PDB file of C-alpha atoms and ligand atoms in Angstrom:
ATOM      1  CA  MET M   1       0.000   0.000   0.000  1.00  0.00           C
ATOM      2  CA  GLN M   2       1.564   3.313  -1.103  1.00  0.00           C
ATOM      3  CA  LEU M   3       0.685   5.851   1.561  1.00  0.00           C
ATOM      4  CA  SER M   4       3.994   7.678   1.735  1.00  0.00           C
ATOM      5  CA  PHE M   5       2.374  11.122   2.128  1.00  0.00           C
ATOM      6  CA  TYR M   6       1.728  10.356   5.770  1.00  0.00           C
ATOM      7  CA  ASP M   7       4.322   9.648   8.405  1.00  0.00           C
ATOM      8  CA  PHE M   8       2.956   6.453   9.940  1.00  0.00           C
ATOM      9  CA  PRO M   9       4.333   5.365  13.304  1.00  0.00           C
ATOM     10  CA  GLN M  10       6.887   2.589  13.216  1.00  0.00           C
ATOM     11  CA  PHE M  11       5.955  -0.737  14.773  1.00  0.00           C
ATOM     12  CA  LEU M  12       9.039  -1.225  16.926  1.00  0.00           C
ATOM     13  CA  GLU M  13      10.405  -4.593  17.951  1.00  0.00           C
ATOM     14  CA  GLY M  14       9.581  -5.462  21.528  1.00  0.00           C
ATOM     15  CA  SER M  15       6.315  -3.530  21.561  1.00  0.00           C
ATOM     16  CA  VAL M  16       2.625  -4.455  21.628  1.00  0.00           C
ATOM     17  CA  TRP M  17      -0.038  -2.765  19.533  1.00  0.00           C
ATOM     18  CA  LEU M  18      -3.448  -3.294  21.053  1.00  0.00           C
ATOM     19  CA  THR M  19      -5.627  -2.948  18.023  1.00  0.00           C
ATOM     20  CA  GLY M  20      -9.313  -2.871  17.178  1.00  0.00           C
ATOM     21  CA  ALA M  21     -10.347  -4.881  14.132  1.00  0.00           C
ATOM     22  CA  GLY M  22     -13.818  -3.371  13.759  1.00  0.00           C
ATOM     23  CA  PRO M  23     -17.068  -5.326  13.685  1.00  0.00           C
ATOM     24  CA  GLY M  24     -16.084  -7.792  10.944  1.00  0.00           C
ATOM     25  CA  ASP M  25     -15.981  -6.383   7.419  1.00  0.00           C
ATOM     26  CA  PRO M  26     -12.225  -6.119   6.661  1.00  0.00           C
ATOM     27  CA  GLY M  27     -12.908  -2.821   4.882  1.00  0.00           C
ATOM     28  CA  LEU M  28     -13.647  -1.292   8.276  1.00  0.00           C
ATOM     29  CA  LEU M  29     -10.063  -1.717   9.505  1.00  0.00           C
ATOM     30  CA  THR M  30      -8.136   1.493  10.110  1.00  0.00           C
ATOM     31  CA  LEU M  31      -4.964   2.224   8.136  1.00  0.00           C
ATOM     32  CA  HIS M  32      -2.990   1.830  11.351  1.00  0.00           C
ATOM     33  CA  ALA M  33      -4.502  -1.636  11.819  1.00  0.00           C
ATOM     34  CA  VAL M  34      -3.677  -2.734   8.263  1.00  0.00           C
ATOM     35  CA  ARG M  35      -0.107  -1.502   8.570  1.00  0.00           C
ATOM     36  CA  ALA M  36       0.236  -3.244  11.922  1.00  0.00           C
ATOM     37  CA  LEU M  37      -1.030  -6.480  10.374  1.00  0.00           C
ATOM     38  CA  GLN M  38       1.537  -6.172   7.582  1.00  0.00           C
ATOM     39  CA  GLN M  39       4.435  -5.659   9.983  1.00  0.00           C
ATOM     40  CA  ALA M  40       3.619  -7.798  13.010  1.00  0.00           C
ATOM     41  CA  ASP M  41       5.817 -10.785  13.869  1.00  0.00           C
ATOM     42  CA  VAL M  42       3.095 -12.279  16.071  1.00  0.00           C
ATOM     43  CA  ILE M  43      -0.651 -11.730  15.939  1.00  0.00           C
ATOM     44  CA  VAL M  44      -2.727 -12.743  18.950  1.00  0.00           C
ATOM     45  CA  TYR M  45      -6.385 -12.504  17.943  1.00  0.00           C
ATOM     46  CA  ASP M  46      -9.788 -12.924  19.563  1.00  0.00           C
ATOM     47  CA  ALA M  47     -12.839 -14.962  18.613  1.00  0.00           C
ATOM     48  CA  LEU M  48     -14.706 -12.079  16.994  1.00  0.00           C
ATOM     49  CA  VAL M  49     -11.924 -11.171  14.558  1.00  0.00           C
ATOM     50  CA  ASP M  50     -12.981 -12.188  11.059  1.00  0.00           C
ATOM     51  CA  LYS M  51     -10.493 -14.646   9.537  1.00  0.00           C
ATOM     52  CA  ARG M  52     -10.255 -12.648   6.297  1.00  0.00           C
ATOM     53  CA  ILE M  53      -8.572  -9.893   8.297  1.00  0.00           C
ATOM     54  CA  LEU M  54      -5.645 -12.198   9.089  1.00  0.00           C
ATOM     55  CA  GLU M  55      -4.915 -12.423   5.349  1.00  0.00           C
ATOM     56  CA  PHE M  56      -3.234  -9.023   5.640  1.00  0.00           C
ATOM     57  CA  ALA M  57      -0.479 -10.568   7.764  1.00  0.00           C
ATOM     58  CA  LYS M  58       2.954 -11.212   6.314  1.00  0.00           C
ATOM     59  CA  PRO M  59       3.343 -14.903   5.375  1.00  0.00           C
ATOM     60  CA  GLU M  60       5.908 -15.684   8.062  1.00  0.00           C
ATOM     61  CA  ALA M  61       3.892 -14.092  10.890  1.00  0.00           C
ATOM     62  CA  GLN M  62       3.051 -16.315  13.813  1.00  0.00           C
ATOM     63  CA  ILE M  63      -0.723 -16.295  14.300  1.00  0.00           C
ATOM     64  CA  GLU M  64      -2.216 -17.288  17.634  1.00  0.00           C
ATOM     65  CA  TYR M  65      -5.832 -17.644  18.672  1.00  0.00           C
ATOM     66  CA  ALA M  66      -6.734 -16.333  22.106  1.00  0.00           C
ATOM     67  CA  GLY M  67     -10.493 -16.665  21.814  1.00  0.00           C
ATOM     68  CA  LYS M  68     -12.736 -16.879  24.814  1.00  0.00           C
ATOM     69  CA  ARG M  69     -16.347 -17.806  25.172  1.00  0.00           C
ATOM     70  CA  GLY M  70     -18.498 -14.695  25.471  1.00  0.00           C
ATOM     71  CA  GLY M  71     -19.688 -13.614  28.881  1.00  0.00           C
ATOM     72  CA  LYS M  72     -17.981 -16.290  30.972  1.00  0.00           C
ATOM     73  CA  PRO M  73     -15.327 -15.085  33.384  1.00  0.00           C
ATOM     74  CA  SER M  74     -12.098 -15.894  31.671  1.00  0.00           C
ATOM     75  CA  PRO M  75      -9.428 -17.627  33.705  1.00  0.00           C
ATOM     76  CA  LYS M  76      -7.197 -17.194  30.679  1.00  0.00           C
ATOM     77  CA  GLN M  77      -7.206 -13.394  30.641  1.00  0.00           C
ATOM     78  CA  ARG M  78      -4.106 -13.173  32.812  1.00  0.00           C
ATOM     79  CA  ASP M  79      -2.371 -15.839  30.718  1.00  0.00           C
ATOM     80  CA  ILE M  80      -3.072 -13.857  27.552  1.00  0.00           C
ATOM     81  CA  SER M  81      -1.525 -10.745  29.067  1.00  0.00           C
ATOM     82  CA  LEU M  82       1.486 -12.709  30.283  1.00  0.00           C
ATOM     83  CA  LYS M  83       1.926 -14.164  26.822  1.00  0.00           C
ATOM     84  CA  LEU M  84       1.899 -10.682  25.244  1.00  0.00           C
ATOM     85  CA  ILE M  85       4.567  -9.590  27.711  1.00  0.00           C
ATOM     86  CA  GLU M  86       6.716 -12.655  27.059  1.00  0.00           C
ATOM     87  CA  LEU M  87       6.479 -12.221  23.271  1.00  0.00           C
ATOM     88  CA  ALA M  88       7.346  -8.532  23.448  1.00  0.00           C
ATOM     89  CA  LYS M  89      10.266  -9.165  25.785  1.00  0.00           C
ATOM     90  CA  SER M  90      11.631 -11.682  23.275  1.00  0.00           C
ATOM     91  CA  GLY M  91      11.880  -8.792  20.794  1.00  0.00           C
ATOM     92  CA  LYS M  92       8.818  -9.431  18.651  1.00  0.00           C
ATOM     93  CA  ARG M  93       6.407  -6.896  17.213  1.00  0.00           C
ATOM     94  CA  VAL M  94       3.230  -8.132  18.851  1.00  0.00           C
ATOM     95  CA  LEU M  95      -0.170  -7.304  17.420  1.00  0.00           C
ATOM     96  CA  ARG M  96      -3.000  -7.926  19.841  1.00  0.00           C
ATOM     97  CA  LEU M  97      -6.103  -7.906  17.659  1.00  0.00           C
ATOM     98  CA  LYS M  98      -9.554  -7.532  19.174  1.00  0.00           C
ATOM     99  CA  GLY M  99     -13.038  -7.247  17.688  1.00  0.00           C
ATOM    100  CA  GLY M 100     -14.511  -3.764  17.444  1.00  0.00           C
ATOM    101  CA  ASP M 101     -12.680  -1.271  19.628  1.00  0.00           C
ATOM    102  CA  PRO M 102     -10.257  -2.613  22.232  1.00  0.00           C
ATOM    103  CA  PHE M 103     -11.493  -0.191  24.895  1.00  0.00           C
ATOM    104  CA  VAL M 104     -15.202  -0.915  24.480  1.00  0.00           C
ATOM    105  CA  PHE M 105     -16.246  -4.006  26.449  1.00  0.00           C
ATOM    106  CA  GLY M 106     -13.032  -5.561  25.211  1.00  0.00           C
ATOM    107  CA  ARG M 107     -10.770  -5.743  28.254  1.00  0.00           C
ATOM    108  CA  GLY M 108      -8.206  -3.690  26.370  1.00  0.00           C
ATOM    109  CA  GLY M 109      -7.610  -1.540  29.433  1.00  0.00           C
ATOM    110  CA  GLU M 110      -6.832  -4.574  31.579  1.00  0.00           C
ATOM    111  CA  GLU M 111      -4.305  -5.904  29.084  1.00  0.00           C
ATOM    112  CA  ALA M 112      -2.687  -2.513  28.605  1.00  0.00           C
ATOM    113  CA  LEU M 113      -2.311  -2.006  32.358  1.00  0.00           C
ATOM    114  CA  MET M 114      -0.436  -5.283  32.629  1.00  0.00           C
ATOM    115  CA  LEU M 115       1.880  -4.086  29.846  1.00  0.00           C
ATOM    116  CA  VAL M 116       2.486  -0.903  31.820  1.00  0.00           C
ATOM    117  CA  GLU M 117       3.312  -2.933  34.905  1.00  0.00           C
ATOM    118  CA  ALA M 118       5.772  -5.030  32.898  1.00  0.00           C
ATOM    119  CA  ASN M 119       7.335  -1.964  31.253  1.00  0.00           C
ATOM    120  CA  VAL M 120       6.418  -3.076  27.747  1.00  0.00           C
ATOM    121  CA  PRO M 121       5.936  -0.206  25.264  1.00  0.00           C
ATOM    122  CA  PHE M 122       2.519  -0.254  23.648  1.00  0.00           C
ATOM    123  CA  ARG M 123       0.169   1.632  21.391  1.00  0.00           C
ATOM    124  CA  ILE M 124      -3.632   1.597  21.274  1.00  0.00           C
ATOM    125  CA  ILE M 125      -5.256   1.541  17.856  1.00  0.00           C
ATOM    126  CA  PRO M 126      -8.962   2.224  18.160  1.00  0.00           C
ATOM    127  CA  GLY M 127     -11.407   0.318  16.006  1.00  0.00           C
ATOM    128  CA  ILE M 128     -14.979   0.841  14.903  1.00  0.00           C
ATOM    129  CA  THR M 129     -17.084  -0.508  17.708  1.00  0.00           C
ATOM    130  CA  ALA M 130     -19.924  -2.869  16.795  1.00  0.00           C
ATOM    131  CA  GLY M 131     -22.458  -0.708  18.619  1.00  0.00           C
ATOM    132  CA  ILE M 132     -21.894   2.108  16.139  1.00  0.00           C
ATOM    133  CA  GLY M 133     -20.486   0.559  12.948  1.00  0.00           C
ATOM    134  CA  GLY M 134     -22.593  -2.584  13.216  1.00  0.00           C
ATOM    135  CA  LEU M 135     -25.726  -0.522  13.601  1.00  0.00           C
ATOM    136  CA  ALA M 136     -24.762   1.578  10.580  1.00  0.00           C
ATOM    137  CA  TYR M 137     -24.642  -1.647   8.522  1.00  0.00           C
ATOM    138  CA  ALA M 138     -28.213  -2.288   9.656  1.00  0.00           C
ATOM    139  CA  GLY M 139     -29.273   1.204   8.552  1.00  0.00           C
ATOM    140  CA  ILE M 140     -29.743   2.386  12.136  1.00  0.00           C
ATOM    141  CA  PRO M 141     -28.027   5.602  13.253  1.00  0.00           C
ATOM    142  CA  ALA M 142     -26.915   5.673  16.892  1.00  0.00           C
ATOM    143  CA  THR M 143     -28.245   9.209  17.137  1.00  0.00           C
ATOM    144  CA  HIS M 144     -30.768  11.136  15.081  1.00  0.00           C
ATOM    145  CA  ARG M 145     -31.776  14.738  15.568  1.00  0.00           C
ATOM    146  CA  GLY M 146     -35.223  14.928  17.050  1.00  0.00           C
ATOM    147  CA  ILE M 147     -35.008  11.421  18.512  1.00  0.00           C
ATOM    148  CA  ASN M 148     -32.081  11.264  20.930  1.00  0.00           C
ATOM    149  CA  GLN M 149     -29.474  13.531  22.387  1.00  0.00           C
ATOM    150  CA  THR M 150     -27.958  10.723  24.410  1.00  0.00           C
ATOM    151  CA  VAL M 151     -27.154   7.105  23.692  1.00  0.00           C
ATOM    152  CA  THR M 152     -26.153   4.452  26.182  1.00  0.00           C
ATOM    153  CA  PHE M 153     -23.978   1.435  25.517  1.00  0.00           C
ATOM    154  CA  LEU M 154     -24.342  -1.374  27.999  1.00  0.00           C
ATOM    155  CA  THR M 155     -23.128  -4.897  28.442  1.00  0.00           C
ATOM    156  CA  GLY M 156     -25.674  -7.563  29.268  1.00  0.00           C
ATOM    157  CA  HIS M 157     -23.041  -9.517  31.174  1.00  0.00           C
ATOM    158  CA  ASP M 158     -21.058  -8.423  34.166  1.00  0.00           C
ATOM    159  CA  GLN M 159     -17.773  -9.967  35.300  1.00  0.00           C
ATOM    160  CA  ASN M 160     -19.667 -12.935  36.704  1.00  0.00           C
ATOM    161  CA  GLY M 161     -21.616 -13.571  33.509  1.00  0.00           C
ATOM    162  CA  VAL M 162     -24.977 -12.495  34.941  1.00  0.00           C
ATOM    163  CA  ALA M 163     -27.255  -9.596  33.966  1.00  0.00           C
ATOM    164  CA  PRO M 164     -25.440  -6.614  35.458  1.00  0.00           C
ATOM    165  CA  ASP M 165     -26.737  -5.638  38.877  1.00  0.00           C
ATOM    166  CA  GLN M 166     -24.716  -2.450  39.064  1.00  0.00           C
ATOM    167  CA  ILE M 167     -26.921  -0.818  36.427  1.00  0.00           C
ATOM    168  CA  ASP M 168     -29.653   1.440  37.785  1.00  0.00           C
ATOM    169  CA  TRP M 169     -32.266   0.131  35.351  1.00  0.00           C
ATOM    170  CA  ASP M 170     -34.960   2.602  36.404  1.00  0.00           C
ATOM    171  CA  ALA M 171     -32.678   5.590  35.860  1.00  0.00           C
ATOM    172  CA  LEU M 172     -31.464   4.155  32.566  1.00  0.00           C
ATOM    173  CA  ALA M 173     -34.993   3.508  31.327  1.00  0.00           C
ATOM    174  CA  LYS M 174     -35.936   7.113  32.071  1.00  0.00           C
ATOM    175  CA  SER M 175     -32.815   8.875  30.857  1.00  0.00           C
ATOM    176  CA  SER M 176     -31.646   7.209  27.671  1.00  0.00           C
ATOM    177  CA  PRO M 177     -33.940   7.258  24.622  1.00  0.00           C
ATOM    178  CA  VAL M 178     -31.596   4.903  22.762  1.00  0.00           C
ATOM    179  CA  ILE M 179     -29.886   1.949  24.423  1.00  0.00           C
ATOM    180  CA  VAL M 180     -27.388  -0.203  22.529  1.00  0.00           C
ATOM    181  CA  MET M 181     -26.738  -3.519  24.209  1.00  0.00           C
ATOM    182  CA  TYR M 182     -23.695  -5.718  23.770  1.00  0.00           C
ATOM    183  CA  MET M 183     -23.710  -9.352  24.955  1.00  0.00           C
ATOM    184  CA  ALA M 184     -27.353  -9.062  25.860  1.00  0.00           C
ATOM    185  CA  MET M 185     -28.840 -12.157  24.226  1.00  0.00           C
ATOM    186  CA  LYS M 186     -28.567 -14.503  27.191  1.00  0.00           C
ATOM    187  CA  HIS M 187     -30.399 -12.216  29.603  1.00  0.00           C
ATOM    188  CA  LEU M 188     -32.651 -10.421  27.123  1.00  0.00           C
ATOM    189  CA  GLY M 189     -35.786 -11.551  28.965  1.00  0.00           C
ATOM    190  CA  SER M 190     -34.750 -10.081  32.299  1.00  0.00           C
ATOM    191  CA  ILE M 191     -33.201  -6.973  30.711  1.00  0.00           C
ATOM    192  CA  SER M 192     -36.400  -6.128  28.845  1.00  0.00           C
ATOM    193  CA  GLU M 193     -38.480  -6.757  31.983  1.00  0.00           C
ATOM    194  CA  LYS M 194     -36.288  -4.381  33.976  1.00  0.00           C
ATOM    195  CA  LEU M 195     -36.592  -1.671  31.318  1.00  0.00           C
ATOM    196  CA  ILE M 196     -40.374  -2.047  31.118  1.00  0.00           C
ATOM    197  CA  ALA M 197     -40.568  -1.946  34.925  1.00  0.00           C
ATOM    198  CA  GLY M 198     -38.553   1.290  34.685  1.00  0.00           C
ATOM    199  CA  GLY M 199     -41.197   2.846  32.460  1.00  0.00           C
ATOM    200  CA  ARG M 200     -40.310   1.898  28.872  1.00  0.00           C
ATOM    201  CA  LYS M 201     -43.198   0.894  26.649  1.00  0.00           C
ATOM    202  CA  ALA M 202     -43.497  -2.748  25.631  1.00  0.00           C
ATOM    203  CA  HIS M 203     -44.289  -1.684  22.043  1.00  0.00           C
ATOM    204  CA  GLU M 204     -41.087   0.368  21.702  1.00  0.00           C
ATOM    205  CA  PRO M 205     -39.040  -0.719  18.663  1.00  0.00           C
ATOM    206  CA  VAL M 206     -36.051  -3.020  19.066  1.00  0.00           C
ATOM    207  CA  ALA M 207     -33.681  -4.377  16.459  1.00  0.00           C
ATOM    208  CA  ILE M 208     -31.446  -7.396  16.924  1.00  0.00           C
ATOM    209  CA  VAL M 209     -28.442  -7.249  14.612  1.00  0.00           C
ATOM    210  CA  CYS M 210     -26.518 -10.521  14.320  1.00  0.00           C
ATOM    211  CA  ASN M 211     -23.105 -10.807  12.614  1.00  0.00           C
ATOM    212  CA  ALA M 212     -23.183  -7.117  11.772  1.00  0.00           C
ATOM    213  CA  SER M 213     -21.148  -6.117   8.694  1.00  0.00           C
ATOM    214  CA  LEU M 214     -20.459  -9.747   7.758  1.00  0.00           C
ATOM    215  CA  PRO M 215     -21.977 -11.558   4.772  1.00  0.00           C
ATOM    216  CA  THR M 216     -24.132 -13.470   7.291  1.00  0.00           C
ATOM    217  CA  GLN M 217     -25.593 -10.288   8.816  1.00  0.00           C
ATOM    218  CA  SER M 218     -29.235 -10.533   9.851  1.00  0.00           C
ATOM    219  CA  VAL M 219     -31.463  -7.822  11.290  1.00  0.00           C
ATOM    220  CA  SER M 220     -34.683  -8.667  13.115  1.00  0.00           C
ATOM    221  CA  GLU M 221     -37.086  -5.895  14.036  1.00  0.00           C
ATOM    222  CA  THR M 222     -39.243  -6.528  17.061  1.00  0.00           C
ATOM    223  CA  THR M 223     -40.402  -4.710  20.201  1.00  0.00           C
ATOM    224  CA  LEU M 224     -39.165  -4.458  23.764  1.00  0.00           C
ATOM    225  CA  GLY M 225     -42.001  -6.661  24.985  1.00  0.00           C
ATOM    226  CA  SER M 226     -41.432  -9.382  22.378  1.00  0.00           C
ATOM    227  CA  CYS M 227     -37.679  -9.279  21.741  1.00  0.00           C
ATOM    228  CA  ALA M 228     -36.691 -12.134  24.073  1.00  0.00           C
ATOM    229  CA  PHE M 229     -39.421 -14.373  22.670  1.00  0.00           C
ATOM    230  CA  ASP M 230     -38.562 -13.445  19.074  1.00  0.00           C
ATOM    231  CA  ALA M 231     -34.849 -14.035  19.637  1.00  0.00           C
ATOM    232  CA  GLN M 232     -35.687 -17.577  20.714  1.00  0.00           C
ATOM    233  CA  ARG M 233     -38.307 -18.153  18.047  1.00  0.00           C
ATOM    234  CA  LEU M 234     -35.959 -16.982  15.295  1.00  0.00           C
ATOM    235  CA  LYS M 235     -33.034 -18.849  16.903  1.00  0.00           C
ATOM    236  CA  LEU M 236     -30.880 -15.742  16.875  1.00  0.00           C
ATOM    237  CA  VAL M 237     -27.372 -16.359  18.164  1.00  0.00           C
ATOM    238  CA  PRO M 238     -24.474 -14.097  19.177  1.00  0.00           C
ATOM    239  CA  PRO M 239     -22.606 -12.071  18.240  1.00  0.00           C
ATOM    240  CA  ALA M 240     -25.584  -9.786  18.318  1.00  0.00           C
ATOM    241  CA  LEU M 241     -26.397  -6.206  19.194  1.00  0.00           C
ATOM    242  CA  VAL M 242     -29.756  -5.268  20.589  1.00  0.00           C
ATOM    243  CA  VAL M 243     -30.827  -1.684  20.032  1.00  0.00           C
ATOM    244  CA  LEU M 244     -33.832  -0.113  21.686  1.00  0.00           C
ATOM    245  CA  GLY M 245     -35.405   3.171  20.665  1.00  0.00           C
ATOM    246  CA  ASP M 246     -37.040   5.136  17.896  1.00  0.00           C
ATOM    247  CA  VAL M 247     -33.840   5.219  15.836  1.00  0.00           C
ATOM    248  CA  VAL M 248     -34.800   1.658  14.816  1.00  0.00           C
ATOM    249  CA  ARG M 249     -37.688   3.131  12.802  1.00  0.00           C
ATOM    250  CA  LEU M 250     -35.183   4.904  10.551  1.00  0.00           C
ATOM    251  CA  ARG M 251     -34.142   1.554   9.129  1.00  0.00           C
ATOM    252  CA  ALA M 252     -37.189   1.710   6.845  1.00  0.00           C
ATOM    253  CA  GLY M 253     -35.418   4.609   5.138  1.00  0.00           C
ATOM    254  CA  LEU M 254     -31.754   3.853   5.708  1.00  0.00           C
ATOM    255  CA  ASP M 255     -31.317   0.112   5.103  1.00  0.00           C
ATOM    256  CA  TRP M 256     -28.711   0.731   2.403  1.00  0.00           C
ATOM    257  CA  LEU M 257     -27.661  -2.924   2.333  1.00  0.00           C
ATOM    258  CA  GLY M 258     -31.284  -3.929   1.800  1.00  0.00           C
ATOM    259  CA  LEU M 259     -31.523  -1.352  -0.984  1.00  0.00           C
ATOM    260  CA  SER M 260     -28.656  -3.071  -2.800  1.00  0.00           C
ATOM    261  CA  LYS M 261     -30.705  -6.300  -2.582  1.00  0.00           C
ATOM    262  CA  GLY M 262     -33.867  -4.735  -3.956  1.00  0.00           C
ATOM    263  CA  ARG M 263     -35.581  -3.359  -0.831  1.00  0.00           C
ATOM    264  CA  GLU M 264     -37.590  -0.229  -1.411  1.00  0.00           C
ATOM    265  CA  LEU M 265     -36.695   2.536   1.031  1.00  0.00           C
ATOM    266  CA  SER M 266     -38.889   5.300   2.349  1.00  0.00           C
ATOM    267  CA  PRO M 267     -37.415   8.817   2.382  1.00  0.00           C
ATOM    268  CA  ASN M 268     -39.758   9.575   5.257  1.00  0.00           C
ATOM    269  CA  PRO M 269     -39.552   6.691   7.734  1.00  0.00           C
ATOM    270  CA  LEU M 270     -40.635   8.784  10.727  1.00  0.00           C
ATOM    271  CA  GLY M 271     -43.612  10.282   8.957  1.00  0.00           C
ATOM    272  CA  ASP M 272     -42.130  13.796   9.157  1.00  0.00           C
ATOM    273  CA  THR M 273     -43.195  16.444   6.722  1.00  0.00           C
ATOM    274  CA  ILE M 274     -40.634  17.506   4.119  1.00  0.00           C
ATOM    275  CA  GLU M 275     -40.378  20.847   5.954  1.00  0.00           C
ATOM    276  CA  GLN M 276     -39.481  19.093   9.225  1.00  0.00           C
ATOM    277  CA  LEU M 277     -36.824  17.026   7.465  1.00  0.00           C
ATOM    278  CA  ALA M 278     -35.260  20.146   5.934  1.00  0.00           C
ATOM    279  CA  GLN M 279     -35.072  22.033   9.252  1.00  0.00           C
TER     280      GLN M 279
HETATM  281  N1  SAH C 301     -14.823  -4.602  21.651  1.00  0.00           N
HETATM  282  C1  SAH C 301     -15.994  -5.001  20.906  1.00  0.00           C
HETATM  283  C2  SAH C 301     -17.047  -5.607  21.786  1.00  0.00           C
HETATM  284  C3  SAH C 301     -16.619  -6.916  22.406  1.00  0.00           C
HETATM  285  S1  SAH C 301     -17.868  -7.605  23.390  1.00  0.00           S
HETATM  286  C4  SAH C 301     -16.527  -3.784  20.133  1.00  0.00           C
HETATM  287  O1  SAH C 301     -16.092  -2.665  20.371  1.00  0.00           O
HETATM  288  O2  SAH C 301     -17.389  -3.976  19.272  1.00  0.00           O
HETATM  289  C5  SAH C 301     -18.591  -8.765  22.268  1.00  0.00           C
HETATM  290  C6  SAH C 301     -19.981  -8.310  21.864  1.00  0.00           C
HETATM  291  O3  SAH C 301     -19.893  -7.285  20.894  1.00  0.00           O
HETATM  292  C7  SAH C 301     -20.821  -9.383  21.209  1.00  0.00           C
HETATM  293  O4  SAH C 301     -21.409 -10.251  22.146  1.00  0.00           O
HETATM  294  C8  SAH C 301     -21.851  -8.536  20.508  1.00  0.00           C
HETATM  295  O5  SAH C 301     -22.803  -8.025  21.406  1.00  0.00           O
HETATM  296  C9  SAH C 301     -20.994  -7.377  20.026  1.00  0.00           C
HETATM  297  N2  SAH C 301     -20.485  -7.599  18.663  1.00  0.00           N
HETATM  298  C10 SAH C 301     -19.205  -7.578  18.276  1.00  0.00           C
HETATM  299  N3  SAH C 301     -19.106  -7.781  16.945  1.00  0.00           N
HETATM  300  C11 SAH C 301     -20.367  -7.914  16.492  1.00  0.00           C
HETATM  301  C12 SAH C 301     -20.947  -8.133  15.212  1.00  0.00           C
HETATM  302  N4  SAH C 301     -20.202  -8.248  14.097  1.00  0.00           N
HETATM  303  N5  SAH C 301     -22.285  -8.215  15.117  1.00  0.00           N
HETATM  304  C13 SAH C 301     -23.075  -8.083  16.204  1.00  0.00           C
HETATM  305  N6  SAH C 301     -22.592  -7.888  17.433  1.00  0.00           N
HETATM  306  C14 SAH C 301     -21.256  -7.791  17.579  1.00  0.00           C
END
């Protein structure tokens, strides 16, 4: 790749680059991520990293899988960090590749802090997080003027793999018009009950986006009251994002992937007048 007009940072031997790989589509990698892939001596990647992304690696690179099962507390987390340290100390350029953004529900902070403790130089390369980029592939904006001025990202699992107790569900239900949920499939029933108990309407729109940005992407539109039942009925499996709020209605106008497969889009999915849209 000829990009000589820009002075890219050098991937130094003995350092770790903690890098986000985006939600799946290799085209959503950053230039820093692609250059890191091309230079790395060792790549330690997670379960959600699409295999096509590893094709950017140089042929002699050592490629190691460090996948974990979603939600479960991982006894291996410490081992992964120790491995990164060991590889860096042996003089390798170590690329730690994580799905989405390494600092969004990705334990990137934990790994980086262990590098700090071990005096290993590192760099963080942000990635497109699934809760924003994945939604965009479903034609759902995370914010839309007139609908929401705040958006909340939450994880449906806490450290112990249960629906997070630390969340003040009542406050959340009242304060955040749009809620984007990661790792929420397992506890969707109890999460939706808590939000309805906090005052959200059962008929409020929800979309469940599975395998966002991948060729296997599926988007199911449902409601808060029915989403857990529908997820089961449709046998939806992770990785999936669950998004709650009126932004879901915009999909009728913004499903650009659907458009390329023949779906007819409405320029007016919210029923606004042309004047309102132009404001
Ligand atoms: N660091 C990642 C999130 C890791 S947590 C990021 O920034 O995106 C793993 C969760 O992310 C999954 O359970 C799912 O909720 C979500 N996720 C990641 N990739 C996804 C994808 N391609 N489609 C749908 N959800 C995805």
